[in-house]
């Protein structure tokens, strides 16, 4: 051990190139030298694209629960840039006096501009971080959008649009554009009296408007969240009309659930082309049945603007307020994110059609009526008896359910309606019995036939397993059965005693030539050479039978 302190692990990097801060323990105290305050970090709320967000409180207070932390602290490594941009935006544009002056001029009781409390730098385990202290808010609209089945009531959409127009007018008056308006960056108020006010946060992409001529910048092309990016931002230029266009895309998604280009988001140029085609022919936007004319006129007004034109916010407000008025709502009405629940299928009204199939005279005269509990709709399937214990169905044939049978309720409750009760009868149709397929080909299996298909037999008819017809009857050629009759081998009483198996016989080949051709086959045989055995002394002529020849 050399006695040196262990170096902290380097912050992890995300796919977008930004470093993510290491987790900071609960209770860490941040000293704000600028605001001369101390902040204590609470539990983490979430992770953004470039940093982490923690709940926070003043160091002097001691909250017992996480919900009692009234502030949030956004933290990112000092090398990152988005929080630096956001911090300077708040310092320059979130002055409390300026916001109060704007609210008074527009006669606003609530305003969707977030409140800023402090910023600075903080060292933690050898790493330097940048932080920003803001007021804490409630749920974001993107979470609510998914929870409500990807659809908001139209009145709610236009209420949020009006509130966002106020914020955009204030930002634009300061010479900035937001450039990243989306549901994840719009949060509900948490304090009492602000539950129906939405707040626009995350100014990490906020840009000062360029007063020079409109010139595309390929380096900044497609900035922002791709599904909502304006056509100007696709070219790399941030404009005020672009902010309105982004808001329009968000409102369109909240109304219909999905934007036309959401399936090709990995191809920014394709998305850009689709947006240009969509905005050129806005009358086609009416193919969405849930898009009010007020939103179409809002998008048409954006099309009429030039890049450097000043925006008529009063005209935009009139479009949105006119629609809310037609719905009996105002900008400050309660925000409802789920539509009225539809009646469940089991409580839905059942219509009874009195047609020619009815056997009762009363049903012919009775008009169509709607009932809830007295009329019961028969259920199909094997579980019909279990699902509706009050219903009794008649016997079935062949143990198969007959869906057209009459369903009669056992118990009937007193009807509140003064109209006479109507009994509906349906004709009972019997199912045609299904015959079991024969066990053998061309053979009628009498034992497994139903009573309907069973042919009438002579009492003298007998069946045998052996060909007795050769002994008793005349021997005749067997013929295949026709019209569901057995093959007969004689004219006697033995009719269905035998089985004929059809066998396919290959036809003989015909010779094309009469000449005979002799083919000689040459077979090569493997010849093995036998090595001569070695000579022995016994083979010597001088030795025969073990003896020397006589001289």
PDB file of N, CA and C in Angstrom, residues 275-319:
ATOM      1  N   UNK A 275     -42.916  15.196 -43.528  1.00  0.00           N
ATOM      2  CA  UNK A 275     -43.471  16.400 -42.901  1.00  0.00           C
ATOM      3  C   UNK A 275     -43.749  17.479 -43.947  1.00  0.00           C
ATOM      4  N   UNK A 276     -42.828  17.636 -44.887  1.00  0.00           N
ATOM      5  CA  UNK A 276     -43.021  18.639 -45.937  1.00  0.00           C
ATOM      6  C   UNK A 276     -44.247  18.303 -46.784  1.00  0.00           C
ATOM      7  N   UNK A 277     -44.408  17.018 -47.125  1.00  0.00           N
ATOM      8  CA  UNK A 277     -45.570  16.604 -47.920  1.00  0.00           C
ATOM      9  C   UNK A 277     -46.865  16.791 -47.124  1.00  0.00           C
ATOM     10  N   UNK A 278     -46.818  16.510 -45.834  1.00  0.00           N
ATOM     11  CA  UNK A 278     -48.008  16.638 -44.996  1.00  0.00           C
ATOM     12  C   UNK A 278     -48.442  18.093 -44.860  1.00  0.00           C
ATOM     13  N   UNK A 279     -47.466  18.972 -44.635  1.00  0.00           N
ATOM     14  CA  UNK A 279     -47.794  20.383 -44.424  1.00  0.00           C
ATOM     15  C   UNK A 279     -48.193  21.087 -45.717  1.00  0.00           C
ATOM     16  N   UNK A 280     -47.789  20.542 -46.854  1.00  0.00           N
ATOM     17  CA  UNK A 280     -48.178  21.152 -48.126  1.00  0.00           C
ATOM     18  C   UNK A 280     -49.651  20.883 -48.438  1.00  0.00           C
ATOM     19  N   UNK A 281     -50.139  19.764 -48.006  1.00  0.00           N
ATOM     20  CA  UNK A 281     -51.516  19.380 -48.318  1.00  0.00           C
ATOM     21  C   UNK A 281     -52.254  19.099 -47.015  1.00  0.00           C
ATOM     22  N   UNK A 282     -52.541  20.143 -46.252  1.00  0.00           N
ATOM     23  CA  UNK A 282     -53.140  19.987 -44.926  1.00  0.00           C
ATOM     24  C   UNK A 282     -54.594  19.538 -44.988  1.00  0.00           C
ATOM     25  N   UNK A 283     -55.233  19.691 -46.148  1.00  0.00           N
ATOM     26  CA  UNK A 283     -56.623  19.260 -46.226  1.00  0.00           C
ATOM     27  C   UNK A 283     -56.721  17.758 -46.044  1.00  0.00           C
ATOM     28  N   UNK A 284     -55.617  17.055 -46.369  1.00  0.00           N
ATOM     29  CA  UNK A 284     -55.608  15.607 -46.163  1.00  0.00           C
ATOM     30  C   UNK A 284     -55.558  15.257 -44.681  1.00  0.00           C
ATOM     31  N   UNK A 285     -55.217  16.226 -43.853  1.00  0.00           N
ATOM     32  CA  UNK A 285     -55.163  15.957 -42.417  1.00  0.00           C
ATOM     33  C   UNK A 285     -56.540  15.639 -41.876  1.00  0.00           C
ATOM     34  N   UNK A 286     -57.581  15.975 -42.646  1.00  0.00           N
ATOM     35  CA  UNK A 286     -58.937  15.701 -42.189  1.00  0.00           C
ATOM     36  C   UNK A 286     -59.269  14.217 -42.283  1.00  0.00           C
ATOM     37  N   UNK A 287     -58.337  13.432 -42.851  1.00  0.00           N
ATOM     38  CA  UNK A 287     -58.562  11.987 -42.849  1.00  0.00           C
ATOM     39  C   UNK A 287     -58.556  11.458 -41.423  1.00  0.00           C
ATOM     40  N   UNK A 288     -57.924  12.200 -40.488  1.00  0.00           N
ATOM     41  CA  UNK A 288     -58.041  11.868 -39.073  1.00  0.00           C
ATOM     42  C   UNK A 288     -59.370  12.451 -38.581  1.00  0.00           C
ATOM     43  N   UNK A 289     -60.266  11.590 -38.196  1.00  0.00           N
ATOM     44  CA  UNK A 289     -61.613  12.039 -37.826  1.00  0.00           C
ATOM     45  C   UNK A 289     -61.614  12.892 -36.566  1.00  0.00           C
ATOM     46  N   UNK A 290     -60.576  12.738 -35.724  1.00  0.00           N
ATOM     47  CA  UNK A 290     -60.564  13.433 -34.439  1.00  0.00           C
ATOM     48  C   UNK A 290     -59.814  14.766 -34.482  1.00  0.00           C
ATOM     49  N   UNK A 291     -59.436  15.252 -35.646  1.00  0.00           N
ATOM     50  CA  UNK A 291     -58.701  16.508 -35.747  1.00  0.00           C
ATOM     51  C   UNK A 291     -59.677  17.649 -35.999  1.00  0.00           C
ATOM     52  N   UNK A 292     -59.869  18.539 -35.032  1.00  0.00           N
ATOM     53  CA  UNK A 292     -60.778  19.683 -35.241  1.00  0.00           C
ATOM     54  C   UNK A 292     -60.209  20.669 -36.258  1.00  0.00           C
ATOM     55  N   UNK A 293     -61.084  21.465 -36.849  1.00  0.00           N
ATOM     56  CA  UNK A 293     -60.667  22.457 -37.844  1.00  0.00           C
ATOM     57  C   UNK A 293     -59.759  23.518 -37.233  1.00  0.00           C
ATOM     58  N   UNK A 294     -59.886  23.768 -35.929  1.00  0.00           N
ATOM     59  CA  UNK A 294     -59.060  24.793 -35.286  1.00  0.00           C
ATOM     60  C   UNK A 294     -57.576  24.453 -35.396  1.00  0.00           C
ATOM     61  N   UNK A 295     -57.214  23.176 -35.265  1.00  0.00           N
ATOM     62  CA  UNK A 295     -55.810  22.777 -35.379  1.00  0.00           C
ATOM     63  C   UNK A 295     -55.335  22.858 -36.827  1.00  0.00           C
ATOM     64  N   UNK A 296     -56.199  22.499 -37.777  1.00  0.00           N
ATOM     65  CA  UNK A 296     -55.831  22.599 -39.194  1.00  0.00           C
ATOM     66  C   UNK A 296     -55.578  24.066 -39.570  1.00  0.00           C
ATOM     67  N   UNK A 297     -56.416  24.965 -39.086  1.00  0.00           N
ATOM     68  CA  UNK A 297     -56.219  26.396 -39.370  1.00  0.00           C
ATOM     69  C   UNK A 297     -54.951  26.926 -38.706  1.00  0.00           C
ATOM     70  N   UNK A 298     -54.623  26.380 -37.535  1.00  0.00           N
ATOM     71  CA  UNK A 298     -53.384  26.772 -36.851  1.00  0.00           C
ATOM     72  C   UNK A 298     -52.159  26.371 -37.681  1.00  0.00           C
ATOM     73  N   UNK A 299     -52.170  25.162 -38.232  1.00  0.00           N
ATOM     74  CA  UNK A 299     -51.059  24.706 -39.073  1.00  0.00           C
ATOM     75  C   UNK A 299     -51.016  25.479 -40.395  1.00  0.00           C
ATOM     76  N   UNK A 300     -52.174  25.830 -40.922  1.00  0.00           N
ATOM     77  CA  UNK A 300     -52.203  26.636 -42.150  1.00  0.00           C
ATOM     78  C   UNK A 300     -51.608  28.026 -41.908  1.00  0.00           C
ATOM     79  N   UNK A 301     -51.862  28.584 -40.725  1.00  0.00           N
ATOM     80  CA  UNK A 301     -51.274  29.886 -40.393  1.00  0.00           C
ATOM     81  C   UNK A 301     -49.756  29.787 -40.313  1.00  0.00           C
ATOM     82  N   UNK A 302     -49.239  28.693 -39.772  1.00  0.00           N
ATOM     83  CA  UNK A 302     -47.778  28.500 -39.707  1.00  0.00           C
ATOM     84  C   UNK A 302     -47.197  28.448 -41.118  1.00  0.00           C
ATOM     85  N   UNK A 303     -47.903  27.800 -42.044  1.00  0.00           N
ATOM     86  CA  UNK A 303     -47.433  27.723 -43.429  1.00  0.00           C
ATOM     87  C   UNK A 303     -47.353  29.110 -44.079  1.00  0.00           C
ATOM     88  N   UNK A 304     -48.227  30.013 -43.656  1.00  0.00           N
ATOM     89  CA  UNK A 304     -48.250  31.354 -44.254  1.00  0.00           C
ATOM     90  C   UNK A 304     -47.112  32.243 -43.751  1.00  0.00           C
ATOM     91  N   UNK A 305     -46.425  31.831 -42.671  1.00  0.00           N
ATOM     92  CA  UNK A 305     -45.351  32.663 -42.095  1.00  0.00           C
ATOM     93  C   UNK A 305     -44.043  32.465 -42.837  1.00  0.00           C
ATOM     94  N   UNK A 306     -43.283  33.527 -42.949  1.00  0.00           N
ATOM     95  CA  UNK A 306     -41.924  33.457 -43.467  1.00  0.00           C
ATOM     96  C   UNK A 306     -40.969  33.265 -42.290  1.00  0.00           C
ATOM     97  N   UNK A 307     -39.723  32.801 -42.540  1.00  0.00           N
ATOM     98  CA  UNK A 307     -38.823  32.480 -41.420  1.00  0.00           C
ATOM     99  C   UNK A 307     -38.637  33.597 -40.410  1.00  0.00           C
ATOM    100  N   UNK A 308     -38.608  34.852 -40.848  1.00  0.00           N
ATOM    101  CA  UNK A 308     -38.315  35.963 -39.939  1.00  0.00           C
ATOM    102  C   UNK A 308     -39.560  36.772 -39.561  1.00  0.00           C
ATOM    103  N   UNK A 309     -40.731  36.291 -39.937  1.00  0.00           N
ATOM    104  CA  UNK A 309     -41.955  37.026 -39.616  1.00  0.00           C
ATOM    105  C   UNK A 309     -42.249  36.973 -38.116  1.00  0.00           C
ATOM    106  N   UNK A 310     -42.837  38.062 -37.609  1.00  0.00           N
ATOM    107  CA  UNK A 310     -43.294  38.077 -36.217  1.00  0.00           C
ATOM    108  C   UNK A 310     -44.624  37.329 -36.141  1.00  0.00           C
ATOM    109  N   UNK A 311     -44.849  36.686 -35.024  1.00  0.00           N
ATOM    110  CA  UNK A 311     -46.009  35.801 -34.879  1.00  0.00           C
ATOM    111  C   UNK A 311     -47.171  36.564 -34.251  1.00  0.00           C
ATOM    112  N   UNK A 312     -48.365  36.336 -34.776  1.00  0.00           N
ATOM    113  CA  UNK A 312     -49.585  36.914 -34.224  1.00  0.00           C
ATOM    114  C   UNK A 312     -50.155  35.925 -33.192  1.00  0.00           C
ATOM    115  N   UNK A 313     -49.710  36.062 -31.942  1.00  0.00           N
ATOM    116  CA  UNK A 313     -50.140  35.137 -30.883  1.00  0.00           C
ATOM    117  C   UNK A 313     -51.631  35.300 -30.574  1.00  0.00           C
ATOM    118  N   UNK A 314     -52.138  36.524 -30.750  1.00  0.00           N
ATOM    119  CA  UNK A 314     -53.565  36.761 -30.489  1.00  0.00           C
ATOM    120  C   UNK A 314     -54.433  35.938 -31.432  1.00  0.00           C
ATOM    121  N   UNK A 315     -54.032  35.851 -32.698  1.00  0.00           N
ATOM    122  CA  UNK A 315     -54.789  35.077 -33.675  1.00  0.00           C
ATOM    123  C   UNK A 315     -54.770  33.593 -33.307  1.00  0.00           C
ATOM    124  N   UNK A 316     -53.609  33.097 -32.868  1.00  0.00           N
ATOM    125  CA  UNK A 316     -53.489  31.683 -32.474  1.00  0.00           C
ATOM    126  C   UNK A 316     -54.361  31.399 -31.252  1.00  0.00           C
ATOM    127  N   UNK A 317     -54.369  32.323 -30.303  1.00  0.00           N
ATOM    128  CA  UNK A 317     -55.191  32.129 -29.106  1.00  0.00           C
ATOM    129  C   UNK A 317     -56.680  32.109 -29.468  1.00  0.00           C
ATOM    130  N   UNK A 318     -57.060  32.971 -30.380  1.00  0.00           N
ATOM    131  CA  UNK A 318     -58.469  33.023 -30.775  1.00  0.00           C
ATOM    132  C   UNK A 318     -58.924  31.699 -31.388  1.00  0.00           C
ATOM    133  N   UNK A 319     -58.046  31.060 -32.159  1.00  0.00           N
ATOM    134  CA  UNK A 319     -58.380  29.764 -32.753  1.00  0.00           C
ATOM    135  C   UNK A 319     -58.637  28.723 -31.663  1.00  0.00           C
TER     136      UNK A 319
END
